[in-house]
Coordinates of C-alpha atoms and ligand atoms in Angstrom, one line a residue:
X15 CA 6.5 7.7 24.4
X16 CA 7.3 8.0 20.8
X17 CA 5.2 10.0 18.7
X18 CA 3.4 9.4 15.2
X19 CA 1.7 11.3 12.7
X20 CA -0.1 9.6 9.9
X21 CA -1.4 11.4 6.8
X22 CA -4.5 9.4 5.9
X23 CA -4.7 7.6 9.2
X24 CA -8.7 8.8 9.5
X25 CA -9.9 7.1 6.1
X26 CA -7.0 5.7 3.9
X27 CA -7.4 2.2 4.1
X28 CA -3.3 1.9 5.2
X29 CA -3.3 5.0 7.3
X30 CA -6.3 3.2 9.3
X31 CA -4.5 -0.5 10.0
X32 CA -1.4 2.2 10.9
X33 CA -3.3 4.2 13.4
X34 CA -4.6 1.1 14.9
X35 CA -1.1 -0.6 15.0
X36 CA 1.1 2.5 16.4
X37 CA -1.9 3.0 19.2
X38 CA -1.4 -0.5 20.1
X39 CA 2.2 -1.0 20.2
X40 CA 2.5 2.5 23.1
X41 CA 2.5 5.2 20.1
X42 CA 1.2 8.4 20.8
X43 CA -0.5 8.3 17.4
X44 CA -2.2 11.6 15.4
X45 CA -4.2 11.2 12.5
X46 CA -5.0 13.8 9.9
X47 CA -7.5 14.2 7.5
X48 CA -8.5 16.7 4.5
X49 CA -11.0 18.7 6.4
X50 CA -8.5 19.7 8.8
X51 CA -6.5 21.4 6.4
X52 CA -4.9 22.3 3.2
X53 CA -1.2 20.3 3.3
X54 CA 0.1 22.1 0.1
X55 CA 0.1 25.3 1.9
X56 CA 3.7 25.5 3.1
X57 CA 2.9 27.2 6.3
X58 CA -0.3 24.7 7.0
X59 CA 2.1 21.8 6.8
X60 CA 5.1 23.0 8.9
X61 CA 2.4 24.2 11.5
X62 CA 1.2 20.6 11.8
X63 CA 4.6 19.0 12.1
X64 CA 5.6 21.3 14.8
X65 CA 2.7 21.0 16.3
X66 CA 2.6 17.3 16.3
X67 CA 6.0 16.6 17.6
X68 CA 6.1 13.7 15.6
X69 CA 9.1 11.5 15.8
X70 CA 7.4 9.7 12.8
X71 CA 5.7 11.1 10.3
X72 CA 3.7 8.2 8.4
X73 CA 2.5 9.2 4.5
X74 CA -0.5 6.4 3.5
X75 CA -2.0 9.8 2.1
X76 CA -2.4 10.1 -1.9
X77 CA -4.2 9.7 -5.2
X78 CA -4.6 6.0 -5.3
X79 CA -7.1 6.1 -8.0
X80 CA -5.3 4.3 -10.8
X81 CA -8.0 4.9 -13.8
X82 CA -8.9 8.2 -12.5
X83 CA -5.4 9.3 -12.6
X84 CA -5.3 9.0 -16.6
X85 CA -7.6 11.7 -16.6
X86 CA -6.4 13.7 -14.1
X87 CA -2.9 13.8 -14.0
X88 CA -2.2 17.0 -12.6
X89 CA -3.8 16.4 -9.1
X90 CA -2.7 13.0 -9.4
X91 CA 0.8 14.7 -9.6
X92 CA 0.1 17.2 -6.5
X93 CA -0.7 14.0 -4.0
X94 CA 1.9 12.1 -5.2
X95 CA 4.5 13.9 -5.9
X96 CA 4.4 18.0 -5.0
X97 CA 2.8 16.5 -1.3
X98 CA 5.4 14.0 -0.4
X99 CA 7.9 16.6 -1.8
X100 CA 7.0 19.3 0.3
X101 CA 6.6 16.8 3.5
X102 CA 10.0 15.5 3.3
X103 CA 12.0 19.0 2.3
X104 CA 9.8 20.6 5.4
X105 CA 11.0 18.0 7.5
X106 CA 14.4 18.2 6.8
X107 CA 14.5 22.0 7.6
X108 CA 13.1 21.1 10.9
X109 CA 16.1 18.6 11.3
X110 CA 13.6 16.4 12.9
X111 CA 11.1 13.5 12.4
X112 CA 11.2 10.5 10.3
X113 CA 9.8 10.0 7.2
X114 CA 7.8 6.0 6.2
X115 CA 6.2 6.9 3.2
X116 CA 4.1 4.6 0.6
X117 CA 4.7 3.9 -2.9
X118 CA 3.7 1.3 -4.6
X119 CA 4.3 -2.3 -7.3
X120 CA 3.0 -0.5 -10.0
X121 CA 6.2 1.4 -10.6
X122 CA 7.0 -2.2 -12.3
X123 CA 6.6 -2.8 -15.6
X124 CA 5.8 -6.4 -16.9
X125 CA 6.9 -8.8 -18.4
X126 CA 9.6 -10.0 -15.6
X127 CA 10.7 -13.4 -14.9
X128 CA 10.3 -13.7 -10.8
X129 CA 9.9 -11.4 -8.3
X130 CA 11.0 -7.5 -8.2
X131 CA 13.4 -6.2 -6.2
X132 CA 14.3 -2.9 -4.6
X133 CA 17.3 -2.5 -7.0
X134 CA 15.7 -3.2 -10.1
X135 CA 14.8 -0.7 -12.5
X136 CA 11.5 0.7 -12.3
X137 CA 9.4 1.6 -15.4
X138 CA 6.1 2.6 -14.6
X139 CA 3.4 2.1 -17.0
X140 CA 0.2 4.5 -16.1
X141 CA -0.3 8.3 -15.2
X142 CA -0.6 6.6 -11.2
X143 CA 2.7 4.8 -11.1
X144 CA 4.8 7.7 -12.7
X145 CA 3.6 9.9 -10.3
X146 CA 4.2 7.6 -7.4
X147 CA 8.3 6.6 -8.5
X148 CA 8.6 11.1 -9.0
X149 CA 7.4 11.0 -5.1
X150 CA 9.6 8.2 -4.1
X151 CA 12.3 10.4 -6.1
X152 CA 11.4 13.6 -4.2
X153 CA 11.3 12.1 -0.8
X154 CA 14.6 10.3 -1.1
X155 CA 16.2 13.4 -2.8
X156 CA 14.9 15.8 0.2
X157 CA 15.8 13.5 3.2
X158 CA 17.7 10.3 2.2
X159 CA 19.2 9.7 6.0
X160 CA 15.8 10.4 7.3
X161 CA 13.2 8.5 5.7
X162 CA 12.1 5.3 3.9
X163 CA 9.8 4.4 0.6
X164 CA 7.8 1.2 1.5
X165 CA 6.7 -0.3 -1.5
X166 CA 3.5 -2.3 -1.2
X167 CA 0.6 -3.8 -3.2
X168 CA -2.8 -5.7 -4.1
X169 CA -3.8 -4.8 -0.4
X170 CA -7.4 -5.8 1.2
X171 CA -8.2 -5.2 5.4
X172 CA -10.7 -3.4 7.5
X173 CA -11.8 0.0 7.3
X174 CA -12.1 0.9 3.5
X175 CA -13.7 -1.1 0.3
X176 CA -10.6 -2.9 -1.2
X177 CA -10.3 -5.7 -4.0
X178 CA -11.4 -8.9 -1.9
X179 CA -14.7 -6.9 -0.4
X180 CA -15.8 -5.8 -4.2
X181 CA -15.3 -9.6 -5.3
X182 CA -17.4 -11.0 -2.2
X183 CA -20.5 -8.4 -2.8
X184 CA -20.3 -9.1 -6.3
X185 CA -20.3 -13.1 -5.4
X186 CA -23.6 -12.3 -3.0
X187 CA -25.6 -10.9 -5.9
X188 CA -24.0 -13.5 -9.0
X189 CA -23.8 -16.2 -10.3
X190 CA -20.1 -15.8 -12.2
X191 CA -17.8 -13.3 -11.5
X192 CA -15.1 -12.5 -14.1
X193 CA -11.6 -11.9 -12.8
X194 CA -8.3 -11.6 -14.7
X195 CA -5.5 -14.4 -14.6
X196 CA -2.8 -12.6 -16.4
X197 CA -1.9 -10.4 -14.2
X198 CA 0.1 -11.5 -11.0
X199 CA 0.9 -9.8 -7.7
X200 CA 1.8 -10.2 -4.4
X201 CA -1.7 -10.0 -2.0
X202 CA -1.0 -8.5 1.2
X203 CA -3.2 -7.5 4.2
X204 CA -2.7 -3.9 6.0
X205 CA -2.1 -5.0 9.3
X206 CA 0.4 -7.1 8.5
X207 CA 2.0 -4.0 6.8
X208 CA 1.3 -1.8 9.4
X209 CA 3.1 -3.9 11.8
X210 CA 6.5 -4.5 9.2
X211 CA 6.1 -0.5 9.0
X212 CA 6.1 0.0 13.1
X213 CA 9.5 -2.0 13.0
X214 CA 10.6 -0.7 10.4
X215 CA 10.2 3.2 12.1
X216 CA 11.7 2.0 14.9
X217 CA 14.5 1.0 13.6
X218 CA 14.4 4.4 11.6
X219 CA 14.8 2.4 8.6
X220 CA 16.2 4.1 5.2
X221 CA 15.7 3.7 1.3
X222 CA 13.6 1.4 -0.4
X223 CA 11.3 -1.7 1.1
X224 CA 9.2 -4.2 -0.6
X225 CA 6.8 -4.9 2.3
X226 CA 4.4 -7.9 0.9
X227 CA 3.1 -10.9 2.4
X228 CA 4.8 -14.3 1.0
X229 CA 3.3 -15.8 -2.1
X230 CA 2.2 -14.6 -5.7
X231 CA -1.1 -14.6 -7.2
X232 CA -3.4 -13.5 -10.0
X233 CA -6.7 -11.7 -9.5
X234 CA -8.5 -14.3 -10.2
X235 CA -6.4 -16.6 -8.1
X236 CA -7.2 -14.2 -5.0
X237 CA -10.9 -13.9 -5.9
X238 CA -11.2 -17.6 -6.0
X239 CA -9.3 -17.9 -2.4
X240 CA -11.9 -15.3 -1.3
X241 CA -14.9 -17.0 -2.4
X242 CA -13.6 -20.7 -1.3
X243 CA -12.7 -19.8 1.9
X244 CA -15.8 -17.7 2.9
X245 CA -18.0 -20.7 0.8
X246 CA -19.0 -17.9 -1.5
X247 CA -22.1 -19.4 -3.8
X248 CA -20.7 -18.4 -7.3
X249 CA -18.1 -19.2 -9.9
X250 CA -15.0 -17.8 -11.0
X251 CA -14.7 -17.1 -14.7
X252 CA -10.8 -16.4 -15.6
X253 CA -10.3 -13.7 -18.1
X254 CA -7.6 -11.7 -19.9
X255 CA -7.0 -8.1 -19.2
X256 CA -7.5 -7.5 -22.3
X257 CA -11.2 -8.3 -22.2
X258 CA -11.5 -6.1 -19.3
X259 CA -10.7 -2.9 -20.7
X260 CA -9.2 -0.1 -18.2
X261 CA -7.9 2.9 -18.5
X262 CA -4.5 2.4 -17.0
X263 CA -2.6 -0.3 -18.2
X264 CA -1.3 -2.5 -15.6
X265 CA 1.9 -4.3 -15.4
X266 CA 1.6 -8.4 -16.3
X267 CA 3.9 -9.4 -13.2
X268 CA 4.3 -6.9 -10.2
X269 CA 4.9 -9.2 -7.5
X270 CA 7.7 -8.3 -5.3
X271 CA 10.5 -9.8 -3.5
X272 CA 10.0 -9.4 0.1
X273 CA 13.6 -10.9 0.8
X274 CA 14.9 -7.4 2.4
X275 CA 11.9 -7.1 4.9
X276 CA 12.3 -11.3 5.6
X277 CA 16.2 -10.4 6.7
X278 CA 15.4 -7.3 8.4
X279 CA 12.2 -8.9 10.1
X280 CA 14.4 -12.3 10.9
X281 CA 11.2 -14.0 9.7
X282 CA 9.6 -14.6 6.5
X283 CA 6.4 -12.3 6.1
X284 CA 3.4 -15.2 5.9
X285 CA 1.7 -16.5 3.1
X286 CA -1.1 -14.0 1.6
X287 CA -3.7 -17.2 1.9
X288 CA -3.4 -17.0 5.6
X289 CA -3.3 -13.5 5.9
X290 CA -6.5 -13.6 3.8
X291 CA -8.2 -16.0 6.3
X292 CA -7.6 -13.6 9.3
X293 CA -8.7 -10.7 7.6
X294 CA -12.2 -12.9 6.4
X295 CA -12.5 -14.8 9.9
X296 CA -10.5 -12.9 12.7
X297 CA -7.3 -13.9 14.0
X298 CA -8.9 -16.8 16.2
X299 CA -8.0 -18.6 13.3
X300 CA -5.0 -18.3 13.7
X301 CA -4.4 -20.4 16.8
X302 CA -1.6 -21.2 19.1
X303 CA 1.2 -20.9 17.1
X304 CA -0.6 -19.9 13.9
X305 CA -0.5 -23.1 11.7
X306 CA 0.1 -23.1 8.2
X307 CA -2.5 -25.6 6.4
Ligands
LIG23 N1 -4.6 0.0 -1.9 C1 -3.6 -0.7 -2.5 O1 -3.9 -1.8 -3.0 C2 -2.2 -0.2 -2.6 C3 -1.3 -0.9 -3.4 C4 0.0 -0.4 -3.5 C5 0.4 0.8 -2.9 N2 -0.6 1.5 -2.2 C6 -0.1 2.7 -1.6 O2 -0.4 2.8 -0.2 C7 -0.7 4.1 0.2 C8 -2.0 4.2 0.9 O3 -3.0 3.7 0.0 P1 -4.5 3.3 0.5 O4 -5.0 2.2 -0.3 O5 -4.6 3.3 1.9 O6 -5.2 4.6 -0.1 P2 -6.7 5.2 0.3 O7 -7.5 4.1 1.0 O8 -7.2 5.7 -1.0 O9 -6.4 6.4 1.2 C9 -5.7 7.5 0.8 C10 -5.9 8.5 1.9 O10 -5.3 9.8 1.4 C11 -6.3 10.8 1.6 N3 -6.1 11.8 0.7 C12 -6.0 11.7 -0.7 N4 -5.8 12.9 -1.2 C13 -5.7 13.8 -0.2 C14 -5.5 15.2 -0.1 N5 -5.3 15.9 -1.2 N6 -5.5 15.8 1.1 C15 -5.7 15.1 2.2 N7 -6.0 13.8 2.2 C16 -5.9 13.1 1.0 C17 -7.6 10.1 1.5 O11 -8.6 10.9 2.1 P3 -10.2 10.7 1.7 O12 -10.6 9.4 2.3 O13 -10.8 11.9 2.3 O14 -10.2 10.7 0.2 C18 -7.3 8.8 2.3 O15 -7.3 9.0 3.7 C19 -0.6 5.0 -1.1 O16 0.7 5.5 -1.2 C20 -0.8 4.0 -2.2 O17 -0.1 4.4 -3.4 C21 -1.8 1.1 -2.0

């Protein structure tokens, strides 16, 4: 039986859809968290990869914070980039295990005309997605035959508060919600990731992978999916980012091209609208043969 580690499998909101996944499809499939540890102590981390065994070592683990980052760059800098660094050069004096780890759109710049793909040039606009493209760096540097960067984005499923939950609670207590429409991205749900990333270790993919469902959208577009689809009482009020002042500045268009993952898949990753409706309503909705409306 193959085995998996995943870094942030107890809470991260990807490590959680991986664990799931890898336990379901026969992994024998460890989970860390940060109160077992300290995983910038060199000897800490090679002590848990030994001790694992782990064929695949799975990195959802890092500062995700985006606005936070801004104002603290440094630790945003040890998660993202000294971690995945240290993981990947630890590894490859090991000379085993395989590395999947997680990076993200936001390495993009805007404005772009169409999608993004894994050969563009990134040119990251915020404290967060600079430190993300130096780990992406690092890891491919450190152990380019054995391990991949899957770049993903805009993600909402189960286990941790994400986008789509925030815009539902804030539709049970309002009237209008005000979401931004000029910024696009590509939606995707975790468990469809976490099953591209499965096949992706087992193939012991390399380099770079835009793994998003099918589809672009803005924030506001997703919100309003969200609320239609679970009959949600209030209104969407479109707004620009620029009356919604954050700290980071986000990129105008970071939706990805998913046309590596479709080839290597031999299917086109669904549509974000029906991923969204399994994620709100289960995957009965699905139905034989999962019908696109
Ligand atoms: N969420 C998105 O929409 C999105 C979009 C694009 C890319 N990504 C990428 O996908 C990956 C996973 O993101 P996510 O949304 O699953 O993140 P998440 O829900 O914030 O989970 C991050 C995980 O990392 C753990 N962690 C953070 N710093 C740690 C440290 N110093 N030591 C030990 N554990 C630490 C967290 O533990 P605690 O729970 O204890 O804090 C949590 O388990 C990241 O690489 C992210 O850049 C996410």
């Amino acid at each position: 039986m193959a085995k998996a580690l995943v870094l942030g499998g107890t809470t991260g909101l990807v490590g959680q859809a991986l664990a799931r996944t890898l336990a379901a499809g026969g992994w024998e499939t460890l989970t860390f968290s940060r109160t077992e540890g300290n995983l910038l102590d060199l000897d800490f981390l090679r002590g848990l990869l030994e001790k694992s065994g782990a064929d695949v070592v799975f990195n959802a683990l890092g500062w995700t914070r985006v606005d936070a980052a801004e104002e603290h760059p440094e630790e945003a800098l040890l998660a993202n980039r000294t971690l995945p660094d240290a993981l990947a050069r630890t590894l490859a004096a090991m000379g085993h295990g395989h590395l999947v780890h997680f990076s993200t759109d936001f390495v993009f710049s805007g404005p772009h005309d169409g999608l993004w793909r894994e050969t563009d040039r990134p040119a990251p606009l915020s404290v967060y997605g600079r430190t993300k493209l130096a780990g992406e760096e690092a890891v491919l540097h450190a152990l380019p035959d054995r391990s991949c960067i899957v770049r993903t984005a805009w993600l909402f499923g189960p286990g941790r508060s994400n986008f789509v939950d925030v815009i539902l609670d804030a539709c049970r207590r309002r009237d209008v919600v005000r979401v931004v429409h000029d910024q696009v991205g590509s939606p995707t749900y975790t468990l469809d990731l976490a099953q591209w990333c499965e096949k992706l270790a087992r193939a012991r993919a390399t380099g770079i992978w835009h793994a998003v469902n099918s589809g672009v959208a803005s924030w506001c577009e997703l919100a309003s999916e969200a609320i239609a689809l679970t009959s949600g009482p209030c209104r969407v009020e479109p707004i620009p980012a620029a009356d919604w002042p954050q700290a980071a500045q986000r990129p105008a268009n970071s939706a990805l091209d998913n046309g590596r993952l479709a080839e290597f898949l031999g299917e086109k990753p669904r549509p974000w609208p029906r991923a969204l409706r399994e994620y709100l309503f289960g995957a009965c909705l699905q139905g034989a043969g999962g019908k696109e409306h």
